[in-house]
Amino acid sequence: MEELYKKTLDRLKAELKKQLPEIEANGDWLWHHPEAGFKETETQKYCLEVLKNHGFEACTWPDVTGFTCTYDTGRPGPCVMIMGEMDSLICYSHPDCNPETGAAHACGHSIQVATAMGAFITLTESGVLENFGGKVMLAGVPAEECLEIEWRTREIQKGRLHYLCGKAELLYRGAFDGVDIVISMHAGLGNDGTITILGSHNGFISKNVTFQGRSAHAAADPENGINALYMANTALTALNSLRETFKDSDTVRVHPIITKGGTVVNAIPEEVCVECLCRAGKTETVLDVSKKFDQAMGAGAYAFGGKALVRTQPGYLPYRPLPELDQAAVQTADDILGKGRVNKGGHNCGSTDLGDLNEVIPGIQVFVNYMYGDHHGADYRIADRKIYETASLFLAAMACRLLDDEGALAKKVKAAHKPLFASAEDYCTYVKSLETEQILP
């Protein structure tokens, strides 16, 4: 079987040379057409056209972006999904942003989608899958970045969406039904061509707070108003004062912004809106921080005789790496790069909705390190275009390793996986239970 795998790598490399110009061109187009989460309509249209040109019809869903595409060998075996995240950030200072929307690929998801498609097409057109059983799926998923939360909440209230993040939305819609393992890549910082295995990540819960006061003339009779901005400032001061109660080992991060601070300067602000993410390394800690956040918001409102409407939306679950899948990724990286080119990532205080997916289906993401600047920053860009080749080859080779020997490794990974939820339905039920809306105090 090892000999077959080596021959497979040779065939993948040969096919990838043919596909690489198109992969890079796709990456360039996607980079210059960024779209924020659940708005990736042009991105989706472009990807579907690419797949159609290679003879594939993709599956989509009403009222939401995202797609899947399947190649079935017709023989028994596992289903391995190669996944790319379609959305961009909003970063008006990035030189390649959309000047109207501020959308910019300052996290490199354009590279994810281009290399995921590249790996899928390389696998299917190289002929290597004739030696394996099972299925290979390609998925473009929306909205990994959790932003524009007020807009997404309104879309949920309308019934168009059901969750803040894309993987949860597609879990709900059945996009991952029948999938055994999910693999993906992320553009990583540095120009050394190494691969870093994703470490554990914080989870978070999302907060939208509307402070409700009473308007009055700001100069003539402020005593007749209830200042919602002062309520918010007091609440945020209380929240800041709580920071020393968070244990360092819990990796808590709480970062609010004021999205509406008033309407006109000569009137007491009667409505002020705050948006916040409460993050921690364990779900129970996230929920504890969420409770403290609510108490601080209620205190700010109480101090001025106003009210705080606090809406809680589930964000992402913490990501827990699976050692057996990590080891498979290390072996694959050794195969394509040579030994000593793999790093193991530590805990990251940021969040990814791969954590949600991983509590239903085993999944992994690796960083392919060919980027310059800072993630989510204005200077983020490709340092070496070799990222397209390395990432596409890794994803294709990883899929073959999991399919090899009648899916023996995939079976081992699945046996070791101990998810929180037995099904997508169980996950959706739990996440929905975290949604609350309350008026404080």
CSV table of C-alpha atoms in Angstrom, one decimal:
chain,number,residue,atom,x,y,z
A,1,MET,CA,0.0,0.0,0.0
A,2,GLU,CA,2.9,2.4,0.7
A,3,GLU,CA,4.2,1.8,-2.8
A,4,LEU,CA,0.8,2.7,-4.2
A,5,TYR,CA,0.8,5.9,-2.1
A,6,LYS,CA,4.2,6.9,-3.5
A,7,LYS,CA,3.1,6.4,-7.1
A,8,THR,CA,0.0,8.3,-6.3
A,9,LEU,CA,2.0,11.3,-5.1
A,10,ASP,CA,4.0,11.2,-8.4
A,11,ARG,CA,0.8,11.3,-10.4
A,12,LEU,CA,-0.6,14.1,-8.3
A,13,LYS,CA,2.5,16.2,-8.8
A,14,ALA,CA,2.4,15.7,-12.5
A,15,GLU,CA,-1.3,16.7,-12.8
A,16,LEU,CA,-0.8,19.6,-10.4
A,17,LYS,CA,1.8,21.1,-12.8
A,18,LYS,CA,-1.0,21.2,-15.5
A,19,GLN,CA,-3.6,22.6,-13.1
A,20,LEU,CA,-1.4,25.2,-11.4
A,21,PRO,CA,-1.9,28.1,-13.8
A,22,GLU,CA,-5.6,27.8,-13.4
A,23,ILE,CA,-5.4,27.4,-9.7
A,24,GLU,CA,-3.4,30.6,-9.4
A,25,ALA,CA,-5.7,32.5,-11.8
A,26,ASN,CA,-8.7,31.4,-9.6
A,27,GLY,CA,-6.9,32.6,-6.5
A,28,ASP,CA,-6.1,36.0,-8.1
A,29,TRP,CA,-9.8,36.4,-9.2
A,30,LEU,CA,-11.1,35.5,-5.7
A,31,TRP,CA,-8.5,37.8,-4.0
A,32,HIS,CA,-9.7,40.8,-6.0
A,33,HIS,CA,-13.4,40.0,-5.5
A,34,PRO,CA,-13.8,39.8,-1.7
A,35,GLU,CA,-17.2,39.4,-0.2
A,36,ALA,CA,-18.2,39.2,3.5
A,37,GLY,CA,-20.0,36.2,5.1
A,38,PHE,CA,-23.3,35.1,3.7
A,39,LYS,CA,-22.9,37.6,0.9
A,40,GLU,CA,-20.5,35.6,-1.3
A,41,THR,CA,-22.8,35.5,-4.3
A,42,GLU,CA,-20.2,36.4,-6.9
A,43,THR,CA,-17.6,34.1,-5.3
A,44,GLN,CA,-20.1,31.2,-5.5
A,45,LYS,CA,-21.1,31.9,-9.1
A,46,TYR,CA,-17.4,32.0,-10.1
A,47,CYS,CA,-16.6,28.7,-8.3
A,48,LEU,CA,-19.7,26.9,-9.8
A,49,GLU,CA,-18.5,28.0,-13.3
A,50,VAL,CA,-15.0,26.7,-12.6
A,51,LEU,CA,-16.4,23.3,-11.6
A,52,LYS,CA,-18.8,23.2,-14.5
A,53,ASN,CA,-15.9,23.8,-16.9
A,54,HIS,CA,-14.4,20.6,-15.4
A,55,GLY,CA,-17.6,18.6,-15.8
A,56,PHE,CA,-19.0,18.9,-12.3
A,57,GLU,CA,-22.4,20.1,-11.1
A,58,ALA,CA,-22.5,21.4,-7.5
A,59,CYS,CA,-25.2,21.3,-4.9
A,60,THR,CA,-26.4,24.6,-3.4
A,61,TRP,CA,-29.2,25.6,-1.0
A,62,PRO,CA,-31.9,28.3,-1.2
A,63,ASP,CA,-31.2,31.7,0.4
A,64,VAL,CA,-27.6,30.9,1.5
A,65,THR,CA,-24.2,30.9,-0.1
A,66,GLY,CA,-22.1,27.7,-0.1
A,67,PHE,CA,-21.8,24.6,-2.2
A,68,THR,CA,-20.7,21.0,-2.3
A,69,CYS,CA,-19.5,18.8,-5.2
A,70,THR,CA,-18.9,15.0,-5.0
A,71,TYR,CA,-16.8,12.5,-6.9
A,72,ASP,CA,-17.9,9.0,-6.1
A,73,THR,CA,-15.5,6.1,-7.0
A,74,GLY,CA,-18.4,3.7,-6.9
A,75,ARG,CA,-16.5,1.5,-4.5
A,76,PRO,CA,-16.9,1.2,-0.7
A,77,GLY,CA,-14.8,3.5,1.4
A,78,PRO,CA,-15.0,6.7,3.5
A,79,CYS,CA,-16.1,10.1,2.4
A,80,VAL,CA,-13.4,12.7,2.7
A,81,MET,CA,-14.3,16.4,2.3
A,82,ILE,CA,-11.9,19.1,1.1
A,83,MET,CA,-13.2,22.4,2.4
A,84,GLY,CA,-12.5,26.0,1.7
A,85,GLU,CA,-13.9,29.1,3.4
A,86,MET,CA,-15.4,31.6,1.0
A,87,ASP,CA,-15.8,34.8,3.0
A,88,SER,CA,-13.6,37.9,3.5
A,89,LEU,CA,-13.0,40.3,6.3
A,90,ILE,CA,-14.0,44.0,6.3
A,91,CYS,CA,-10.8,46.1,6.3
A,92,TYR,CA,-11.1,49.5,4.6
A,93,SER,CA,-7.4,50.1,5.1
A,94,HIS,CA,-6.4,47.1,3.0
A,95,PRO,CA,-5.1,48.2,-0.4
A,96,ASP,CA,-7.1,45.5,-2.2
A,97,CYS,CA,-10.4,46.0,-0.4
A,98,ASN,CA,-13.7,46.7,-2.2
A,99,PRO,CA,-13.9,50.5,-1.7
A,100,GLU,CA,-17.7,50.3,-1.3
A,101,THR,CA,-18.0,47.5,1.2
A,102,GLY,CA,-14.6,47.4,2.8
A,103,ALA,CA,-14.4,43.7,2.1
A,104,ALA,CA,-10.8,42.4,1.8
A,105,HIS,CA,-9.2,39.0,1.9
A,106,ALA,CA,-7.0,39.9,4.8
A,107,CYS,CA,-7.2,36.3,6.1
A,108,GLY,CA,-6.5,34.5,2.9
A,109,HIS,CA,-9.8,32.7,2.4
A,110,SER,CA,-9.4,33.3,-1.4
A,111,ILE,CA,-6.4,31.0,-1.3
A,112,GLN,CA,-8.4,28.4,0.7
A,113,VAL,CA,-11.1,28.2,-2.0
A,114,ALA,CA,-8.7,28.2,-4.9
A,115,THR,CA,-6.5,25.4,-3.5
A,116,ALA,CA,-9.5,23.4,-2.3
A,117,MET,CA,-10.9,23.4,-5.9
A,118,GLY,CA,-7.4,22.8,-7.2
A,119,ALA,CA,-6.9,19.7,-5.0
A,120,PHE,CA,-10.3,18.4,-5.9
A,121,ILE,CA,-9.7,18.8,-9.7
A,122,THR,CA,-6.2,17.5,-9.4
A,123,LEU,CA,-7.5,14.3,-7.7
A,124,THR,CA,-10.3,13.8,-10.2
A,125,GLU,CA,-8.4,14.5,-13.4
A,126,SER,CA,-5.1,12.7,-12.4
A,127,GLY,CA,-6.9,9.3,-12.4
A,128,VAL,CA,-5.4,8.4,-9.0
A,129,LEU,CA,-8.9,7.8,-7.5
A,130,GLU,CA,-9.2,4.7,-9.6
A,131,ASN,CA,-7.0,3.0,-7.0
A,132,PHE,CA,-9.2,3.9,-4.1
A,133,GLY,CA,-12.7,3.5,-2.8
A,134,GLY,CA,-15.1,5.9,-1.2
A,135,LYS,CA,-15.9,9.5,-2.1
A,136,VAL,CA,-14.1,12.8,-2.3
A,137,MET,CA,-16.2,15.9,-1.7
A,138,LEU,CA,-15.4,19.6,-2.3
A,139,ALA,CA,-17.1,22.2,-0.1
A,140,GLY,CA,-17.2,26.0,-0.3
A,141,VAL,CA,-18.5,27.2,3.1
A,142,PRO,CA,-19.6,30.8,3.9
A,143,ALA,CA,-19.1,33.1,6.8
A,144,GLU,CA,-16.2,31.8,8.9
A,145,GLU,CA,-15.5,35.3,10.1
A,146,CYS,CA,-18.1,36.3,12.6
A,147,LEU,CA,-18.8,39.9,11.8
A,148,GLU,CA,-21.8,42.2,10.9
A,149,ILE,CA,-23.6,40.4,13.7
A,150,GLU,CA,-26.5,42.9,13.8
A,151,TRP,CA,-27.2,42.2,10.1
A,152,ARG,CA,-26.9,38.5,10.5
A,153,THR,CA,-29.2,38.6,13.6
A,154,ARG,CA,-31.8,40.3,11.5
A,155,GLU,CA,-31.5,37.7,8.8
A,156,ILE,CA,-32.0,35.0,11.4
A,157,GLN,CA,-35.1,36.8,12.7
A,158,LYS,CA,-36.4,36.9,9.1
A,159,GLY,CA,-35.9,33.2,8.8
A,160,ARG,CA,-33.4,33.3,5.9
A,161,LEU,CA,-30.5,32.3,8.1
A,162,HIS,CA,-30.5,30.1,11.3
A,163,TYR,CA,-27.0,30.6,12.7
A,164,LEU,CA,-24.3,33.2,12.8
A,165,CYS,CA,-21.6,31.1,11.3
A,166,GLY,CA,-21.4,29.3,8.0
A,167,LYS,CA,-20.5,25.7,9.1
A,168,ALA,CA,-23.4,25.6,11.6
A,169,GLU,CA,-25.7,26.9,8.8
A,170,LEU,CA,-24.6,24.2,6.4
A,171,LEU,CA,-24.7,21.5,9.1
A,172,TYR,CA,-28.3,22.5,9.6
A,173,ARG,CA,-29.0,22.2,5.9
A,174,GLY,CA,-27.4,18.8,5.6
A,175,ALA,CA,-24.3,19.7,3.6
A,176,PHE,CA,-22.1,17.5,5.8
A,177,ASP,CA,-24.4,14.5,5.8
A,178,GLY,CA,-22.4,11.3,5.1
A,179,VAL,CA,-19.0,13.0,5.4
A,180,ASP,CA,-16.5,11.0,7.5
A,181,ILE,CA,-13.6,13.5,7.7
A,182,VAL,CA,-13.0,17.1,6.7
A,183,ILE,CA,-9.6,18.6,5.7
A,184,SER,CA,-8.7,22.2,5.0
A,185,MET,CA,-5.9,24.6,4.8
A,186,HIS,CA,-5.3,28.2,5.9
A,187,ALA,CA,-2.8,30.7,4.7
A,188,GLY,CA,-0.1,31.1,7.4
A,189,LEU,CA,2.4,33.8,8.1
A,190,GLY,CA,6.0,33.5,7.2
A,191,ASN,CA,7.8,32.8,4.0
A,192,ASP,CA,9.5,29.5,4.9
A,193,GLY,CA,7.1,27.1,3.3
A,194,THR,CA,6.5,25.1,6.4
A,195,ILE,CA,3.2,23.7,7.5
A,196,THR,CA,1.7,24.3,11.0
A,197,ILE,CA,-0.9,22.0,12.4
A,198,LEU,CA,-3.8,23.9,13.9
A,199,GLY,CA,-3.8,24.0,17.7
A,200,SER,CA,-6.7,24.4,20.0
A,201,HIS,CA,-8.8,27.6,19.8
A,202,ASN,CA,-11.1,29.6,22.0
A,203,GLY,CA,-14.8,29.4,21.6
A,204,PHE,CA,-17.1,32.4,22.0
A,205,ILE,CA,-20.6,33.6,22.5
A,206,SER,CA,-21.9,36.8,20.8
A,207,LYS,CA,-23.7,39.7,22.5
A,208,ASN,CA,-25.8,42.5,21.1
A,209,VAL,CA,-26.9,45.1,23.7
A,210,THR,CA,-29.3,47.9,23.1
A,211,PHE,CA,-29.3,50.5,25.9
A,212,GLN,CA,-32.7,52.2,26.1
A,213,GLY,CA,-32.9,55.6,27.7
A,214,ARG,CA,-35.0,58.8,27.1
A,215,SER,CA,-34.3,61.7,24.8
A,216,ALA,CA,-34.2,65.3,26.0
A,217,HIS,CA,-32.5,68.5,25.0
A,218,ALA,CA,-28.9,68.0,25.8
A,219,ALA,CA,-28.3,71.6,27.0
A,220,ALA,CA,-31.7,73.0,28.0
A,221,ASP,CA,-33.1,70.1,30.1
A,222,PRO,CA,-30.7,67.1,30.3
A,223,GLU,CA,-32.2,66.3,33.7
A,224,ASN,CA,-35.3,65.1,31.9
A,225,GLY,CA,-33.4,62.6,29.8
A,226,ILE,CA,-31.9,59.2,30.5
A,227,ASN,CA,-28.6,59.0,28.8
A,228,ALA,CA,-28.1,55.7,27.0
A,229,LEU,CA,-24.5,56.5,26.1
A,230,TYR,CA,-23.6,57.0,29.8
A,231,MET,CA,-25.4,53.7,30.5
A,232,ALA,CA,-23.2,52.0,28.0
A,233,ASN,CA,-20.0,53.7,29.2
A,234,THR,CA,-20.8,52.7,32.8
A,235,ALA,CA,-21.5,49.1,31.7
A,236,LEU,CA,-18.3,48.8,29.8
A,237,THR,CA,-16.3,50.2,32.8
A,238,ALA,CA,-17.9,47.5,35.0
A,239,LEU,CA,-17.0,44.9,32.4
A,240,ASN,CA,-13.4,46.2,32.3
A,241,SER,CA,-13.3,46.0,36.1
A,242,LEU,CA,-14.3,42.3,36.0
A,243,ARG,CA,-11.2,41.4,33.9
A,244,GLU,CA,-9.1,40.6,36.9
A,245,THR,CA,-11.6,37.9,37.8
A,246,PHE,CA,-10.8,36.0,34.7
A,247,LYS,CA,-8.1,33.3,35.2
A,248,ASP,CA,-5.2,33.6,32.9
A,249,SER,CA,-5.4,29.8,32.2
A,250,ASP,CA,-8.9,30.2,30.8
A,251,THR,CA,-7.6,32.5,28.0
A,252,VAL,CA,-10.6,34.8,28.3
A,253,ARG,CA,-11.0,37.6,25.7
A,254,VAL,CA,-13.8,40.1,25.9
A,255,HIS,CA,-13.8,42.8,23.3
A,256,PRO,CA,-16.8,45.1,22.8
A,257,ILE,CA,-17.5,47.9,20.3
A,258,ILE,CA,-20.1,50.6,20.3
A,259,THR,CA,-22.0,50.4,17.0
A,260,LYS,CA,-24.4,53.2,17.7
A,261,GLY,CA,-23.5,56.0,20.1
A,262,GLY,CA,-26.5,58.4,19.6
A,263,THR,CA,-28.3,60.2,16.8
A,264,VAL,CA,-27.7,64.0,17.1
A,265,VAL,CA,-25.3,65.9,19.4
A,266,ASN,CA,-27.8,68.2,20.9
A,267,ALA,CA,-30.1,65.5,22.2
A,268,ILE,CA,-29.6,63.0,25.0
A,269,PRO,CA,-28.8,59.7,23.4
A,270,GLU,CA,-31.9,57.5,23.9
A,271,GLU,CA,-30.6,54.4,22.1
A,272,VAL,CA,-27.0,53.1,22.1
A,273,CYS,CA,-25.9,49.7,20.8
A,274,VAL,CA,-22.9,47.6,21.9
A,275,GLU,CA,-21.6,44.4,20.2
A,276,CYS,CA,-19.2,42.0,21.9
A,277,LEU,CA,-17.7,38.6,21.7
A,278,CYS,CA,-17.0,36.7,24.9
A,279,ARG,CA,-14.2,34.1,24.3
A,280,ALA,CA,-12.6,31.4,26.4
A,281,GLY,CA,-10.9,28.0,25.9
A,282,LYS,CA,-13.7,25.9,27.4
A,283,THR,CA,-17.4,26.2,26.8
A,284,GLU,CA,-18.3,26.3,30.5
A,285,THR,CA,-16.0,29.3,30.9
A,286,VAL,CA,-17.5,31.0,27.9
A,287,LEU,CA,-20.9,30.6,29.6
A,288,ASP,CA,-19.6,32.0,32.9
A,289,VAL,CA,-18.1,35.0,31.2
A,290,SER,CA,-21.4,35.5,29.4
A,291,LYS,CA,-23.2,35.7,32.7
A,292,LYS,CA,-20.7,38.3,34.1
A,293,PHE,CA,-21.1,40.3,30.9
A,294,ASP,CA,-24.9,40.4,31.4
A,295,GLN,CA,-24.5,41.5,35.0
A,296,ALA,CA,-22.2,44.4,33.9
A,297,MET,CA,-24.7,45.5,31.2
A,298,GLY,CA,-27.6,45.4,33.7
A,299,ALA,CA,-25.6,47.4,36.2
A,300,GLY,CA,-24.9,50.2,33.7
A,301,ALA,CA,-28.6,50.4,32.8
A,302,TYR,CA,-29.7,50.3,36.5
A,303,ALA,CA,-27.4,53.2,37.5
A,304,PHE,CA,-29.3,55.6,35.2
A,305,GLY,CA,-32.8,54.1,35.5
A,306,GLY,CA,-32.8,52.8,31.9
A,307,LYS,CA,-33.0,49.3,30.4
A,308,ALA,CA,-30.6,47.1,28.5
A,309,LEU,CA,-31.9,44.6,26.0
A,310,VAL,CA,-29.3,41.9,25.8
A,311,ARG,CA,-29.4,39.4,22.9
A,312,THR,CA,-27.2,36.3,23.2
A,313,GLN,CA,-26.3,34.3,20.1
A,314,PRO,CA,-24.1,31.2,20.1
A,315,GLY,CA,-20.9,31.8,18.3
A,316,TYR,CA,-18.3,29.1,17.9
A,317,LEU,CA,-17.4,26.1,20.1
A,318,PRO,CA,-13.8,25.7,21.2
A,319,TYR,CA,-11.7,23.7,18.7
A,320,ARG,CA,-10.2,20.5,20.1
A,321,PRO,CA,-7.5,19.0,17.8
A,322,LEU,CA,-7.7,15.2,17.2
A,323,PRO,CA,-4.2,13.7,17.7
A,324,GLU,CA,-4.8,10.9,15.2
A,325,LEU,CA,-5.8,13.3,12.5
A,326,ASP,CA,-2.9,15.7,13.4
A,327,GLN,CA,-0.5,12.8,13.0
A,328,ALA,CA,-1.8,11.9,9.6
A,329,ALA,CA,-1.3,15.6,8.6
A,330,VAL,CA,2.3,15.5,9.9
A,331,GLN,CA,3.0,12.3,7.8
A,332,THR,CA,1.5,13.9,4.7
A,333,ALA,CA,3.5,17.1,5.2
A,334,ASP,CA,6.7,15.0,5.6
A,335,ASP,CA,5.8,13.2,2.3
A,336,ILE,CA,5.5,16.4,0.3
A,337,LEU,CA,8.0,18.7,2.0
A,338,GLY,CA,10.5,16.3,3.6
A,339,LYS,CA,10.9,15.8,7.3
A,340,GLY,CA,11.4,18.7,9.7
A,341,ARG,CA,9.1,21.1,7.9
A,342,VAL,CA,6.1,20.7,10.2
A,343,ASN,CA,5.2,22.7,13.3
A,344,LYS,CA,2.5,21.9,15.9
A,345,GLY,CA,0.4,25.0,16.8
A,346,GLY,CA,-0.3,25.9,20.4
A,347,HIS,CA,-3.5,27.3,21.8
A,348,ASN,CA,-4.9,30.2,19.9
A,349,CYS,CA,-7.1,32.8,21.6
A,350,GLY,CA,-8.9,33.4,18.4
A,351,SER,CA,-11.9,31.3,17.2
A,352,THR,CA,-12.9,29.2,14.3
A,353,ASP,CA,-16.2,27.5,13.5
A,354,LEU,CA,-14.2,24.4,12.7
A,355,GLY,CA,-14.6,23.8,16.4
A,356,ASP,CA,-18.4,23.4,15.8
A,357,LEU,CA,-17.9,21.0,12.9
A,358,ASN,CA,-15.3,19.0,14.8
A,359,GLU,CA,-17.9,18.3,17.6
A,360,VAL,CA,-19.9,16.4,15.0
A,361,ILE,CA,-17.4,15.3,12.3
A,362,PRO,CA,-13.6,15.0,12.7
A,363,GLY,CA,-11.9,17.9,10.9
A,364,ILE,CA,-8.5,19.5,10.6
A,365,GLN,CA,-6.9,22.6,9.3
A,366,VAL,CA,-3.3,23.3,8.6
A,367,PHE,CA,-1.5,26.6,8.0
A,368,VAL,CA,0.7,26.7,4.9
A,369,ASN,CA,3.2,29.5,5.7
A,370,TYR,CA,3.7,31.7,2.7
A,371,MET,CA,2.1,35.0,3.8
A,372,TYR,CA,3.4,38.5,4.8
A,373,GLY,CA,2.0,40.9,7.3
A,374,ASP,CA,-0.6,40.4,10.0
A,375,HIS,CA,-3.8,38.3,9.9
A,376,HIS,CA,-6.8,40.7,9.5
A,377,GLY,CA,-4.3,43.6,8.9
A,378,ALA,CA,-3.9,46.1,6.0
A,379,ASP,CA,-0.5,44.6,5.2
A,380,TYR,CA,-1.6,41.0,4.8
A,381,ARG,CA,-0.6,39.6,1.4
A,382,ILE,CA,1.0,36.7,-0.4
A,383,ALA,CA,4.8,36.5,0.1
A,384,ASP,CA,5.3,33.6,-2.2
A,385,ARG,CA,2.9,32.2,-4.8
A,386,LYS,CA,4.2,28.7,-4.1
A,387,ILE,CA,1.5,28.6,-1.5
A,388,TYR,CA,-0.9,27.5,-4.3
A,389,GLU,CA,1.1,24.5,-5.2
A,390,THR,CA,2.1,23.4,-1.7
A,391,ALA,CA,-1.5,23.8,-0.3
A,392,SER,CA,-3.2,22.0,-3.3
A,393,LEU,CA,-0.7,19.1,-3.1
A,394,PHE,CA,-1.1,18.7,0.6
A,395,LEU,CA,-4.9,18.6,0.5
A,396,ALA,CA,-4.9,16.1,-2.4
A,397,ALA,CA,-2.2,13.9,-0.8
A,398,MET,CA,-4.0,14.0,2.6
A,399,ALA,CA,-7.2,12.8,1.0
A,400,CYS,CA,-5.4,9.9,-0.7
A,401,ARG,CA,-3.7,9.0,2.6
A,402,LEU,CA,-7.2,8.8,4.3
A,403,LEU,CA,-8.6,6.7,1.4
A,404,ASP,CA,-5.7,4.4,1.1
A,405,ASP,CA,-5.8,0.7,2.3
A,406,GLU,CA,-9.7,0.7,2.1
A,407,GLY,CA,-9.9,3.7,4.3
A,408,ALA,CA,-7.9,2.2,7.2
A,409,LEU,CA,-6.6,5.5,8.5
A,410,ALA,CA,-10.0,7.2,8.2
A,411,LYS,CA,-11.5,4.4,10.2
A,412,LYS,CA,-8.9,4.8,12.9
A,413,VAL,CA,-9.5,8.6,13.0
A,414,LYS,CA,-13.2,8.1,13.3
A,415,ALA,CA,-12.8,5.5,16.1
A,416,ALA,CA,-10.7,7.9,18.1
A,417,HIS,CA,-13.0,10.8,17.6
A,418,LYS,CA,-15.2,11.5,20.7
A,419,PRO,CA,-17.5,14.4,19.6
A,420,LEU,CA,-19.9,16.2,21.9
A,421,PHE,CA,-22.8,15.5,19.6
A,422,ALA,CA,-23.9,12.3,17.9
A,423,SER,CA,-25.5,14.1,14.9
A,424,ALA,CA,-25.9,17.5,13.3
A,425,GLU,CA,-29.4,17.6,14.7
A,426,ASP,CA,-28.1,17.2,18.3
A,427,TYR,CA,-25.6,20.0,17.6
A,428,CYS,CA,-28.3,22.3,16.2
A,429,THR,CA,-30.6,21.6,19.2
A,430,TYR,CA,-27.9,22.5,21.7
A,431,VAL,CA,-26.7,25.6,19.9
A,432,LYS,CA,-30.3,26.9,19.6
A,433,SER,CA,-30.7,26.5,23.4
A,434,LEU,CA,-28.0,29.1,23.9
A,435,GLU,CA,-30.0,31.8,22.2
A,436,THR,CA,-31.6,34.2,24.7
A,437,GLU,CA,-33.1,37.7,24.9
A,438,GLN,CA,-33.6,39.5,28.1
A,439,ILE,CA,-34.3,43.0,29.4
A,440,LEU,CA,-32.1,44.1,32.3
A,441,PRO,CA,-32.2,45.0,35.1
